[in-house]
Tab-separated table of C-alpha atoms (C1' of nucleotides) in Angstrom:
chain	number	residue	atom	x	y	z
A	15	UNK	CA	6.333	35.901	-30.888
A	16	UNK	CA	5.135	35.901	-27.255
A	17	UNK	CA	6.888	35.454	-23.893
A	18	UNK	CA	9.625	33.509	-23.137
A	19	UNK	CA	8.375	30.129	-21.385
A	20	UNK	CA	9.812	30.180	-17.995
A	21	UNK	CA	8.526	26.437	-17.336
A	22	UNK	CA	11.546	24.520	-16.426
A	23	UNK	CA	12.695	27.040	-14.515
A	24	UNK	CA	9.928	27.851	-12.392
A	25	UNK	CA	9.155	24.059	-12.240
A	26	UNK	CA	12.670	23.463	-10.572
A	27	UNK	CA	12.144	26.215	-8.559
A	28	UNK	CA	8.644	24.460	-7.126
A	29	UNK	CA	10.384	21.324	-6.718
A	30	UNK	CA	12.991	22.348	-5.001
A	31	UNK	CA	11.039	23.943	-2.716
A	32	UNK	CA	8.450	21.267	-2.351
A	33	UNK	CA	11.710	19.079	-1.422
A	34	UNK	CA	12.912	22.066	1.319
A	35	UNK	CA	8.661	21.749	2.979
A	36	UNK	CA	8.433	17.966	2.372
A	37	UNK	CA	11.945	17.044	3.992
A	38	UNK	CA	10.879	19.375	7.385
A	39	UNK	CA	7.159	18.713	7.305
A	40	UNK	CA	6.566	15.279	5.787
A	41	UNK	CA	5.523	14.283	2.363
A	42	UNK	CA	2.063	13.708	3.379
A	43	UNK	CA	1.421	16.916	5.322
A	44	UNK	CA	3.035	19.567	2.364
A	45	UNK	CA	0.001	20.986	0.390
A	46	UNK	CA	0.294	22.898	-2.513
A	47	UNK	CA	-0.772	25.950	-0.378
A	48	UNK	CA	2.444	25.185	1.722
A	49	UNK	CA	4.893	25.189	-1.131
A	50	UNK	CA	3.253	28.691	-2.397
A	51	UNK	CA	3.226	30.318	0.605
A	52	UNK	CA	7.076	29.642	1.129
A	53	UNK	CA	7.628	30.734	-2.788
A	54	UNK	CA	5.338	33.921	-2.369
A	55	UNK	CA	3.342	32.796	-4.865
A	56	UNK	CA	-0.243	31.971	-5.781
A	57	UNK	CA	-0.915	28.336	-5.365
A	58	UNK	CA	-2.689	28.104	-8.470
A	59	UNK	CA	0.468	29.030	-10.726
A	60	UNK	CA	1.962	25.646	-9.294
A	61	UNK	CA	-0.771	24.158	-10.345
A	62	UNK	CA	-0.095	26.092	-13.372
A	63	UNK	CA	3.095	24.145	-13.768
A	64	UNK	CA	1.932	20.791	-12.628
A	65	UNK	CA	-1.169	20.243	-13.585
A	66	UNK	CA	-1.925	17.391	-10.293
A	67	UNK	CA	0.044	17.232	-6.810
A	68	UNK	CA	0.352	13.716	-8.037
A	69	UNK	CA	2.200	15.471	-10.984
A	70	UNK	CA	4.330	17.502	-8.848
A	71	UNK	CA	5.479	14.115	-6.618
A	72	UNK	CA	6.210	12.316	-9.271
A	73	UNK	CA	8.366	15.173	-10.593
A	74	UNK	CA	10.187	15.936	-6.893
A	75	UNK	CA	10.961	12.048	-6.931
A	76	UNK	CA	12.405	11.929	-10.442
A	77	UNK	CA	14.610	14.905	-9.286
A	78	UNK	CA	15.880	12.992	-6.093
A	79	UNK	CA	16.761	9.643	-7.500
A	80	UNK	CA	18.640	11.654	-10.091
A	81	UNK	CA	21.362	12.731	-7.737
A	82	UNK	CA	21.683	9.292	-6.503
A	83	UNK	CA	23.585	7.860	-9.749
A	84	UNK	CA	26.273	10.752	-8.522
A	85	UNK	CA	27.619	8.126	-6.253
A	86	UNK	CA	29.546	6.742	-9.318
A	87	UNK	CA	31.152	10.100	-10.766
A	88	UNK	CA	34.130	9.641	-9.080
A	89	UNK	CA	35.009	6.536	-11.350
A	90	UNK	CA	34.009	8.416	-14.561
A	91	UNK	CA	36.350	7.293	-17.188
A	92	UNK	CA	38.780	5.541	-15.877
A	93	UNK	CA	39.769	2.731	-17.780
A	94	UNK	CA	41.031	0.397	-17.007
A	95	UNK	CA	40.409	1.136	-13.154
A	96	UNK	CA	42.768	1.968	-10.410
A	97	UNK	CA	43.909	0.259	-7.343
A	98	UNK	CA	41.387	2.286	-5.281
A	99	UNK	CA	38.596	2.791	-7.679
A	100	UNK	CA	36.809	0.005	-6.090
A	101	UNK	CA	37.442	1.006	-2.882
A	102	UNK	CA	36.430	4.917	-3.460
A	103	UNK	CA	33.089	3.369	-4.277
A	104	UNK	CA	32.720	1.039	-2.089
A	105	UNK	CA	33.501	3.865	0.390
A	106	UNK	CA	31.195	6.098	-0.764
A	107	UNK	CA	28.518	3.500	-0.290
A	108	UNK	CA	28.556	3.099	2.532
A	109	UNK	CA	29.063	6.742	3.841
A	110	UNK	CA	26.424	9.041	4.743
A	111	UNK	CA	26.935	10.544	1.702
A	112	UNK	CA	23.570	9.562	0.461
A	113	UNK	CA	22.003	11.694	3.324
A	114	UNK	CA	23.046	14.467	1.583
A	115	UNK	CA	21.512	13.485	-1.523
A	116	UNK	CA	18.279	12.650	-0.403
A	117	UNK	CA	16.850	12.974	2.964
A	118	UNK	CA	15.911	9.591	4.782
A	119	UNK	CA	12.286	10.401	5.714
A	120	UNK	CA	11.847	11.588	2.795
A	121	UNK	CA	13.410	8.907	0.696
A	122	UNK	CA	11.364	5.894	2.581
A	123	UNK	CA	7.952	7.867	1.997
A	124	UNK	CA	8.493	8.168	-1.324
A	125	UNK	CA	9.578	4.408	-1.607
A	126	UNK	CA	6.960	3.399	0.092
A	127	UNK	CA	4.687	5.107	-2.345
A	128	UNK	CA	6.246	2.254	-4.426
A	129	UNK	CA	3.650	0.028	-3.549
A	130	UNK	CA	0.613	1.144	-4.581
A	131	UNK	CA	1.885	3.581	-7.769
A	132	UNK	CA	3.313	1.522	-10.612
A	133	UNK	CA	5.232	4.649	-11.444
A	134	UNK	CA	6.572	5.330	-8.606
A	135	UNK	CA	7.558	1.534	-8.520
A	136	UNK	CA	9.384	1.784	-11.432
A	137	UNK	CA	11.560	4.670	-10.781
A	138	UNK	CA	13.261	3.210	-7.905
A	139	UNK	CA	13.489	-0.112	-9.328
A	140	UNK	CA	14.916	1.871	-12.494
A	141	UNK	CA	17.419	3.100	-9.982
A	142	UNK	CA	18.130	0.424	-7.845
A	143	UNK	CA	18.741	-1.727	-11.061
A	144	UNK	CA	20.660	0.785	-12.365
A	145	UNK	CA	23.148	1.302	-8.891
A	146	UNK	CA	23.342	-2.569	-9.175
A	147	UNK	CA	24.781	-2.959	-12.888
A	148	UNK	CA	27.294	-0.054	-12.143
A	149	UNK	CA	28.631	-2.118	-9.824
A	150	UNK	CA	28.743	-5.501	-11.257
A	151	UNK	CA	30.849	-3.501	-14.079
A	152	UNK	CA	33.358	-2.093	-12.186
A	153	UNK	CA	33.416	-5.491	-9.824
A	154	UNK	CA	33.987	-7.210	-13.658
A	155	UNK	CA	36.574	-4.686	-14.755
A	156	UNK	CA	38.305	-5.033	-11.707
A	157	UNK	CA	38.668	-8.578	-12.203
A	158	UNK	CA	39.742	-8.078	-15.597
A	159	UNK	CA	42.509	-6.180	-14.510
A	160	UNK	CA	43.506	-8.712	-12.195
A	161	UNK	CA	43.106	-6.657	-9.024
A	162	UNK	CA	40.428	-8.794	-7.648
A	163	UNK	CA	38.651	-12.500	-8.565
A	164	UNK	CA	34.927	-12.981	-7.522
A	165	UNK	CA	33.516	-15.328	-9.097
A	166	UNK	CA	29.974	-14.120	-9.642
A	167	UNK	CA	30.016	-10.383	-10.300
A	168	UNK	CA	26.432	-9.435	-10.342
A	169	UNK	CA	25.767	-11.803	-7.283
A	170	UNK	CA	28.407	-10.264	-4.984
A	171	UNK	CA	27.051	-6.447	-6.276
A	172	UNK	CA	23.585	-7.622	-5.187
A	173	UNK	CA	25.124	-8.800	-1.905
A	174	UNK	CA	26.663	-5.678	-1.411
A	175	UNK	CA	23.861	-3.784	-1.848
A	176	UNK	CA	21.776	-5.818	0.670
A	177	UNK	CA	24.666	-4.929	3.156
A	178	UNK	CA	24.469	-1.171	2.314
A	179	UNK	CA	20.381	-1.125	2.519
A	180	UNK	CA	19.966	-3.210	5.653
A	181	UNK	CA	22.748	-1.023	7.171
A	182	UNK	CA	20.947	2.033	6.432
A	183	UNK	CA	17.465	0.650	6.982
A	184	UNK	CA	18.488	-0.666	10.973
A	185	UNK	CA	21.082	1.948	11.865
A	186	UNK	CA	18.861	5.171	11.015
A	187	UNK	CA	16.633	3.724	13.281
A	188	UNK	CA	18.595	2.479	16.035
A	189	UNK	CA	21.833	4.630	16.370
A	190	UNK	CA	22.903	8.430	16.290
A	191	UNK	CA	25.382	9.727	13.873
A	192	UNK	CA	28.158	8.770	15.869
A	193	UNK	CA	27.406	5.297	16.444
A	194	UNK	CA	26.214	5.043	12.702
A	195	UNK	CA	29.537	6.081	11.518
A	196	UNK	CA	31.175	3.653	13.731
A	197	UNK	CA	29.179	0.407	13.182
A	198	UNK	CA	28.538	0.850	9.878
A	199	UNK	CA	31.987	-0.043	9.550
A	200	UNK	CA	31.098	-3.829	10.110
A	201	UNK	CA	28.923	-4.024	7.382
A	202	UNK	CA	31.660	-2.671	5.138
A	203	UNK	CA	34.041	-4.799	6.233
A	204	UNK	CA	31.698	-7.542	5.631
A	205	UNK	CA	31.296	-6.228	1.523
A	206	UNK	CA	35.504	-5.899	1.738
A	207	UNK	CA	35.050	-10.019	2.307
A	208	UNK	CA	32.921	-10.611	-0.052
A	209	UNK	CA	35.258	-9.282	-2.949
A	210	UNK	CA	37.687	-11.208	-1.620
A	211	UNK	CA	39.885	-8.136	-0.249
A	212	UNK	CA	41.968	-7.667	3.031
A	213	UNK	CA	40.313	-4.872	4.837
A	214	UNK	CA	43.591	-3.348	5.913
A	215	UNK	CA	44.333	-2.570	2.129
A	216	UNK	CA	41.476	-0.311	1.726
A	217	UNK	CA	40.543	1.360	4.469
A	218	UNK	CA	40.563	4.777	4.318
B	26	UNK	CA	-21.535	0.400	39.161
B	27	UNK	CA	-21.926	1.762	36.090
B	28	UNK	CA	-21.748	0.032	32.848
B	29	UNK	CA	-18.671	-2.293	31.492
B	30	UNK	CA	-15.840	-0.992	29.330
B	31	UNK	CA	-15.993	-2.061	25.655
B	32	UNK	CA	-12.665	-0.126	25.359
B	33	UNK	CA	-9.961	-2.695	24.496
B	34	UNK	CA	-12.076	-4.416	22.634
B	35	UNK	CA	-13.526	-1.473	20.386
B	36	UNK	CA	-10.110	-0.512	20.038
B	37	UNK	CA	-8.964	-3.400	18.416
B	38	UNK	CA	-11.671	-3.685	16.029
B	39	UNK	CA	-11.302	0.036	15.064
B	40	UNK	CA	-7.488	-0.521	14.756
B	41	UNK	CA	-7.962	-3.664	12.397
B	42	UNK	CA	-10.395	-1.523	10.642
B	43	UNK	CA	-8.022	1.148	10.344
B	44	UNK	CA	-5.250	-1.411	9.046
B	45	UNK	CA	-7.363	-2.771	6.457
B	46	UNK	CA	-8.190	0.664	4.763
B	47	UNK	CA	-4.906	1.926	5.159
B	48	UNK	CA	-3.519	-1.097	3.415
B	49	UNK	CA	-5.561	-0.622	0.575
B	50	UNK	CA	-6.176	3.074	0.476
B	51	UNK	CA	-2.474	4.384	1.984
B	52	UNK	CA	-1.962	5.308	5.118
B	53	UNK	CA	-1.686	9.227	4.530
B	54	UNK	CA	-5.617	8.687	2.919
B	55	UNK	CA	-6.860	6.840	5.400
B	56	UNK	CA	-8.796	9.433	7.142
B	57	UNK	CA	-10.788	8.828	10.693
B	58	UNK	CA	-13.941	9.192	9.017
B	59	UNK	CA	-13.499	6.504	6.663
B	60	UNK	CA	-13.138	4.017	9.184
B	61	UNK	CA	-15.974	5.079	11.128
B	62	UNK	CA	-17.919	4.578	7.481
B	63	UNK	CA	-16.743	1.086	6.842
B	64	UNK	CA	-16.904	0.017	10.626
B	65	UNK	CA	-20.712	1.982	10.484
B	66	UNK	CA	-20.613	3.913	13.141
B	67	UNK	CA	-20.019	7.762	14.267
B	68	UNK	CA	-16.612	8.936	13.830
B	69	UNK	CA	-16.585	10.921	17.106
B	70	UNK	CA	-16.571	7.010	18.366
B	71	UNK	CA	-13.472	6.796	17.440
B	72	UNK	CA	-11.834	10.084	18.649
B	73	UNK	CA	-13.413	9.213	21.953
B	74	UNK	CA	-11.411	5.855	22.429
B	75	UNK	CA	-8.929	7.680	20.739
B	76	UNK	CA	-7.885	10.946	21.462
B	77	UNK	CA	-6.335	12.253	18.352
B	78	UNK	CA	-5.152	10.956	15.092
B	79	UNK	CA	-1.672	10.321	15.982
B	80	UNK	CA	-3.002	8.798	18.913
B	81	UNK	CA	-4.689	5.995	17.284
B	82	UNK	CA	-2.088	5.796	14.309
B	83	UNK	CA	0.574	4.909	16.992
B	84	UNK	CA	-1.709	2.638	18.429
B	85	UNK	CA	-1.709	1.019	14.483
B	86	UNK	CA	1.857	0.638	15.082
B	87	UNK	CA	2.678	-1.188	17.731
B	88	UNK	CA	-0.166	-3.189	17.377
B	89	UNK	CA	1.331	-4.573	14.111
B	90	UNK	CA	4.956	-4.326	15.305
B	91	UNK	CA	4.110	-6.698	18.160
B	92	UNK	CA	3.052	-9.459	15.565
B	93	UNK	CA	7.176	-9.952	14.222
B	94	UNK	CA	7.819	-10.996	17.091
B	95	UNK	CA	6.017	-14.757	16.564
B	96	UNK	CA	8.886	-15.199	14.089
B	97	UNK	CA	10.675	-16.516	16.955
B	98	UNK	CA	7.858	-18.529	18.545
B	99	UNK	CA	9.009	-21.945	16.451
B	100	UNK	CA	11.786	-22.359	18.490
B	101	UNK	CA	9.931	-21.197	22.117
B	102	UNK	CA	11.312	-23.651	24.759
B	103	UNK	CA	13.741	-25.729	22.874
B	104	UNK	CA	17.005	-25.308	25.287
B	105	UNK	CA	19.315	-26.882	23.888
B	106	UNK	CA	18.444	-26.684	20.278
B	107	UNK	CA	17.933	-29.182	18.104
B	108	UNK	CA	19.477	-28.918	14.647
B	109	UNK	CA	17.222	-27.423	12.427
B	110	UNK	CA	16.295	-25.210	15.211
B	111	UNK	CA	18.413	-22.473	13.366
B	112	UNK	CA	17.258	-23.877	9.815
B	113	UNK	CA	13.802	-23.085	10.353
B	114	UNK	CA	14.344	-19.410	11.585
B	115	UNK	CA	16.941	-18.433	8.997
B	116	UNK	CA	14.071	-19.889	6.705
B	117	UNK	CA	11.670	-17.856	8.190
B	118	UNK	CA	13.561	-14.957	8.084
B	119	UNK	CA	13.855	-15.175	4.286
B	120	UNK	CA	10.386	-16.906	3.862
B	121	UNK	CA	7.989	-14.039	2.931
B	122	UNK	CA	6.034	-15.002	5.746
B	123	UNK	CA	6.898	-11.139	7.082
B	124	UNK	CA	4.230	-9.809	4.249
B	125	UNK	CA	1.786	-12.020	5.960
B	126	UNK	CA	2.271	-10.217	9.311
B	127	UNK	CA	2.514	-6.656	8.010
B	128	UNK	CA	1.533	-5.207	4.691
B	129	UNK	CA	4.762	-4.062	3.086
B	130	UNK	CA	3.482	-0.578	1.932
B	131	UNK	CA	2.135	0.185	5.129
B	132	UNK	CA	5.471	-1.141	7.089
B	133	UNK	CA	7.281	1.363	4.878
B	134	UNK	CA	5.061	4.475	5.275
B	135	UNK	CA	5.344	3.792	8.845
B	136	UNK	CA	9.002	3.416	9.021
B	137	UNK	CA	9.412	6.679	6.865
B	138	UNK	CA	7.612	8.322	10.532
B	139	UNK	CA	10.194	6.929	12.131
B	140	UNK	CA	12.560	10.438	11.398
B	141	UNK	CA	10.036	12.848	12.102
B	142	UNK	CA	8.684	10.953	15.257
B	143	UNK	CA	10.740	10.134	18.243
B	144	UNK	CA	8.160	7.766	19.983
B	145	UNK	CA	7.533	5.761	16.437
B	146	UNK	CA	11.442	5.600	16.357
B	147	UNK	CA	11.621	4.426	19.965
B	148	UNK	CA	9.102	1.728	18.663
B	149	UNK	CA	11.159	0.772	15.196
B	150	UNK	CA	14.546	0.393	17.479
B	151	UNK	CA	12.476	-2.168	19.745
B	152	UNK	CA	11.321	-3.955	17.490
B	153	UNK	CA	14.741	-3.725	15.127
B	154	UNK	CA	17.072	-4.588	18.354
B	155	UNK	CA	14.461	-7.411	20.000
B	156	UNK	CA	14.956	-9.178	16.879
B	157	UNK	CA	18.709	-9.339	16.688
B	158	UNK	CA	19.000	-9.818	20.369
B	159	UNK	CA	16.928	-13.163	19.738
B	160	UNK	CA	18.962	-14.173	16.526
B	161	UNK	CA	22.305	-13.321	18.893
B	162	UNK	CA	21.557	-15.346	21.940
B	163	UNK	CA	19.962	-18.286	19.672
B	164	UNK	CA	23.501	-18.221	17.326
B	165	UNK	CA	25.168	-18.491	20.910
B	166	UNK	CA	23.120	-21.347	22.621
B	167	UNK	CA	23.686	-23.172	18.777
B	168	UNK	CA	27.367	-22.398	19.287
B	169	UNK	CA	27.444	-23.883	22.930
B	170	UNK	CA	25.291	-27.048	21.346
B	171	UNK	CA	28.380	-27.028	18.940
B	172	UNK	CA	26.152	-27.495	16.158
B	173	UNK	CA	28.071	-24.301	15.007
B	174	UNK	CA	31.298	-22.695	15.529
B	175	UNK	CA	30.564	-18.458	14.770
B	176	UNK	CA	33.048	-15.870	16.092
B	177	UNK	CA	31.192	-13.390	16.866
B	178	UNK	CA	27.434	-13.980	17.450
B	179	UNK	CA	26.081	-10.419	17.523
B	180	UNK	CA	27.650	-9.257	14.069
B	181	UNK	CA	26.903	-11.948	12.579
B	182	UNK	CA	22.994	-11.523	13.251
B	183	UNK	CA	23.448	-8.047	12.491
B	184	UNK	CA	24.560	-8.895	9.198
B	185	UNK	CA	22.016	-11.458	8.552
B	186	UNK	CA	19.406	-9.028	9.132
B	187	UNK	CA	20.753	-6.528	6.903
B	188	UNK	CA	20.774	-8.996	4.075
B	189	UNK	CA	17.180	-10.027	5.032
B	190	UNK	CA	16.130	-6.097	5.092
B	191	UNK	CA	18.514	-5.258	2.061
B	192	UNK	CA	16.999	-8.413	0.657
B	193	UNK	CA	13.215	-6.762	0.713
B	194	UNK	CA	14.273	-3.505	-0.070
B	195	UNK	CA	15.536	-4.409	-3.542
B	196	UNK	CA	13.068	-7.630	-4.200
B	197	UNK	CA	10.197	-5.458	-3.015
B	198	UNK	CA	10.806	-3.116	-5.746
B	199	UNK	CA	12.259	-5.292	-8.630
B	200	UNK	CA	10.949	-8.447	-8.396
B	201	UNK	CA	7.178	-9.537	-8.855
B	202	UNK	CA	6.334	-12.622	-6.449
B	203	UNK	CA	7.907	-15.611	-8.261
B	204	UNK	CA	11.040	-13.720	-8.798
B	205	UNK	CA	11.080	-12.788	-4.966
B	206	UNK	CA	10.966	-16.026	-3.966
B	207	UNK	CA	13.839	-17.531	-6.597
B	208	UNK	CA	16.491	-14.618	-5.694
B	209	UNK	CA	15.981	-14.490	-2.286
B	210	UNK	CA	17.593	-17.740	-2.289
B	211	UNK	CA	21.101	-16.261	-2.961
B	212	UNK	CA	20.686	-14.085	0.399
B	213	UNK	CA	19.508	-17.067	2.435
B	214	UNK	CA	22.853	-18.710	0.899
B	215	UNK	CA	24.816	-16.078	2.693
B	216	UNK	CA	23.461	-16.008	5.441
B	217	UNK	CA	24.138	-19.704	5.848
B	218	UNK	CA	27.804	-19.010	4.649
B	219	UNK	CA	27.968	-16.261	7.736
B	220	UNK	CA	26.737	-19.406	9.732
B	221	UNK	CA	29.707	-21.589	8.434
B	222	UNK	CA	27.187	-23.950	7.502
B	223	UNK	CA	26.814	-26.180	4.232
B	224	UNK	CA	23.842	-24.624	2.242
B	225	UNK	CA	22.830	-28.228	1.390
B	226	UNK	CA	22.216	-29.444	5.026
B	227	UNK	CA	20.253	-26.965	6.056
B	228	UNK	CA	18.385	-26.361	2.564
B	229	UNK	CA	14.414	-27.225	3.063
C	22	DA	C1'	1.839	50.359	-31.959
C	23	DT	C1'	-0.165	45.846	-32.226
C	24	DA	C1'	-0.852	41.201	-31.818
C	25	DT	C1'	0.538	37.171	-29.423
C	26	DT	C1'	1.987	34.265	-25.979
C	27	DA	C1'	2.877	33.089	-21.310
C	28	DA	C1'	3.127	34.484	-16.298
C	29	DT	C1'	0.643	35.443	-12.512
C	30	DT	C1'	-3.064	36.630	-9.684
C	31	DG	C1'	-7.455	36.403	-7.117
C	32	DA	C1'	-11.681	34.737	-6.202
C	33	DA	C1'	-14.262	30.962	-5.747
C	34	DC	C1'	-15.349	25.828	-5.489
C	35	DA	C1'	-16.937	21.445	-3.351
C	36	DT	C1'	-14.971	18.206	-0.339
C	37	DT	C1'	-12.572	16.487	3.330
C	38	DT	C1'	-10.105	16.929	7.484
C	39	DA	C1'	-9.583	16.283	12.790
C	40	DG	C1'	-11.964	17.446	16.504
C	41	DT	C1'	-15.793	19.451	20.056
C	42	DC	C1'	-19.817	19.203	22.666
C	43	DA	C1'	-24.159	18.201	24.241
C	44	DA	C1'	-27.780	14.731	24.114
C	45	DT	C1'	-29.397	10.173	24.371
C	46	DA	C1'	-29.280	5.259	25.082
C	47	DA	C1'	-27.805	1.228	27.326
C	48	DA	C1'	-25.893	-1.504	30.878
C	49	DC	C1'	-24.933	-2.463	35.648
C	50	DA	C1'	-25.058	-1.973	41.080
C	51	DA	C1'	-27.535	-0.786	45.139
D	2	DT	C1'	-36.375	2.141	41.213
D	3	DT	C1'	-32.507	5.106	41.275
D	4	DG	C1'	-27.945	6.464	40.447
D	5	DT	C1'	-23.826	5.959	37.938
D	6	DT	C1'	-20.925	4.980	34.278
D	7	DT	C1'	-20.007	4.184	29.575
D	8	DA	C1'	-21.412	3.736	24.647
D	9	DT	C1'	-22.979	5.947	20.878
D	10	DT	C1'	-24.942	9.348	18.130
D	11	DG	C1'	-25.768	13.783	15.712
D	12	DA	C1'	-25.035	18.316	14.820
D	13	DC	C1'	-21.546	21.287	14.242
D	14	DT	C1'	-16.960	23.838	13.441
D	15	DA	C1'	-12.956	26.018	11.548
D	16	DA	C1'	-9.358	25.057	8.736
D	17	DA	C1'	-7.269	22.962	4.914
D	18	DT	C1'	-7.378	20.305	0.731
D	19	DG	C1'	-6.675	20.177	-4.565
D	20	DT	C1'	-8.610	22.517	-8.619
D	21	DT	C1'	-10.974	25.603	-11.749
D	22	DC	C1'	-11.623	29.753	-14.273
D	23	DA	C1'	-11.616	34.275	-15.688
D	24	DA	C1'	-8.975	38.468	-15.442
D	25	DT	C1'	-4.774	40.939	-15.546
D	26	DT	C1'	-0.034	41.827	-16.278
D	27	DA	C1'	4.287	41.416	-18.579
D	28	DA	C1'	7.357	40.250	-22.129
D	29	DT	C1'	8.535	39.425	-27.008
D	30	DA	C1'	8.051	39.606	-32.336
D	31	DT	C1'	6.352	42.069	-36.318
DNA sequence: ATATTAATTGAACATTTAGTCAATAAACAA
DNA sequence: TTGTTTATTGACTAAATGTTCAATTAATAT
């Protein structure tokens, strides 16, 4: 009885392109009017779809943060872990893999929506909690299995994390790609001695 | 001839102005008009000691940047340092004492300009390298003192700021005020570790 | 064919935006 | 007093903002 609902469909669509606007433009300076114009369509059916632009950001950050939990496919069932499943994440931390995911402007507008929306607050911190007990597991499995000892699992993954944020947070700002690749290398070297393993080992 | 400038000093009031709205209000909604309503007067005021928008929002900037800069002022003058020289700028560092200076939100929102505008960039980088250049050469002159013994002075302030900024990043969004202040402890611990110095001497 | 449901459009809305321009008012020097 | 310079206002603009609402079109089930 009726048409087909074409709602999550045409809502990824809208996101997606929202994204595509927001990531050239700015968060703050793509309308509704942009995103329709791009799509072809009238901006009313977005609104159709989302019934607030507030809607529609919360929606486009749900979708990013989403991809971010990627970062810890590649250890996906492997149990107990590997000699380089530690360092394949740790690796992947802190490459500019996360670029990819997310753009930078992009993902610091939206965090800094943070602090004045409790709901925007709580998806990162949903996600940032989330990135943090991944790796205190696999930091406690890999002790299990003997490959490494640190003594205070959660601690050293929060530690870590610090190293990866502050990396990100100073480098986009103060080097090109080039000299990003090359001194982010430090600050991995730095998480390498904090779990207690040679550098030479794991470096890739 | 003529009558005296009120520039500088109409510019700073609407700039404070324009910092307290936009720390309560966001600064994508913090339009020129409503300054010129809180500060009661015409808005064309404002474009005319201020050319455009972007004019006066960069204006915003490094008028706020400028302020981080008195995190260093403690030790102004003290050649060679004493001992808890250090001490009381690592403390600092970690101390939320930044919030004070800056309104988190508004830091952020800024920041996120910094990949869509060169000259906000430009500023970010000053600011982000003046800092570490000050932690450097202090971690040197402390080394020279031989209150310390560090290897290598500029990584290691480049990794004390990234714990500080990896530090916010997280606590900012996971942590309410009291729970800021007790887990930023376990950063300020590293930091001290990176120093080669016994948490307990330098603890306040 | 008909009824039903959803997709999509188009026209309109009040409000807000950054910015222009001319007019007036106030301060200062000669 | 007379210029001169700056401060400040007020009236205005064109464009853009997010939303609303009614109308139309298209698909699907009976």
């Amino acid at each position: 009885m009726g048409r087909k609902s074409l709602k999550e469909i045409r809502q990824l669509e809208i996101i997606k392109v929202f994204y595509k606007v927001a990531k050239k433009e700015g968060l703050e300076n793509t309308s509704i009017a942009k995103i329709a114009a791009v799509m072809e369509i009238n901006p009313s059916l977005i609104i159709h779809y989302f019934k607030t632009k507030d809607e529609l950001t919360y929606a486009l950050i749900d979708y990013t943060l989403e991809k971010y939990l990627t970062i810890y496919r590649a250890e996906k069932g492997t149990n107990p872990p590997s000699a380089d499943t530690l360092a394949v994440v740790i690796d992947d931390l802190f490459s500019r893999k996360w670029n990819k995911l997310f753009d930078d402007g992009l993902f610091y507008s939206c965090y800094a929506l943070t602090f004045r929306e409790k709901k925007v607050k709580e998806m990162y911190r949903k996600l940032t909690d989330s990135l943090r007990l991944r790796l205190t597991a696999l930091i406690q499995r890999c002790n299990d299995a003997g490959l490494i000892e640190v003594d205070n699992p959660r601690l050293t993954a929060d530690l870590i994390f610090a190293l990866v944020d502050g990396a990100y947070f100073y480098l986009s700002v103060s080097a090109n790609a080039k000299a990003f690749d090359e001194k982010i290398k430090d600050y991995k070297a730095e998480a390498y001695r904090l779990l207690g393993i040679p550098d030479v080992i794991f470096s890739s």
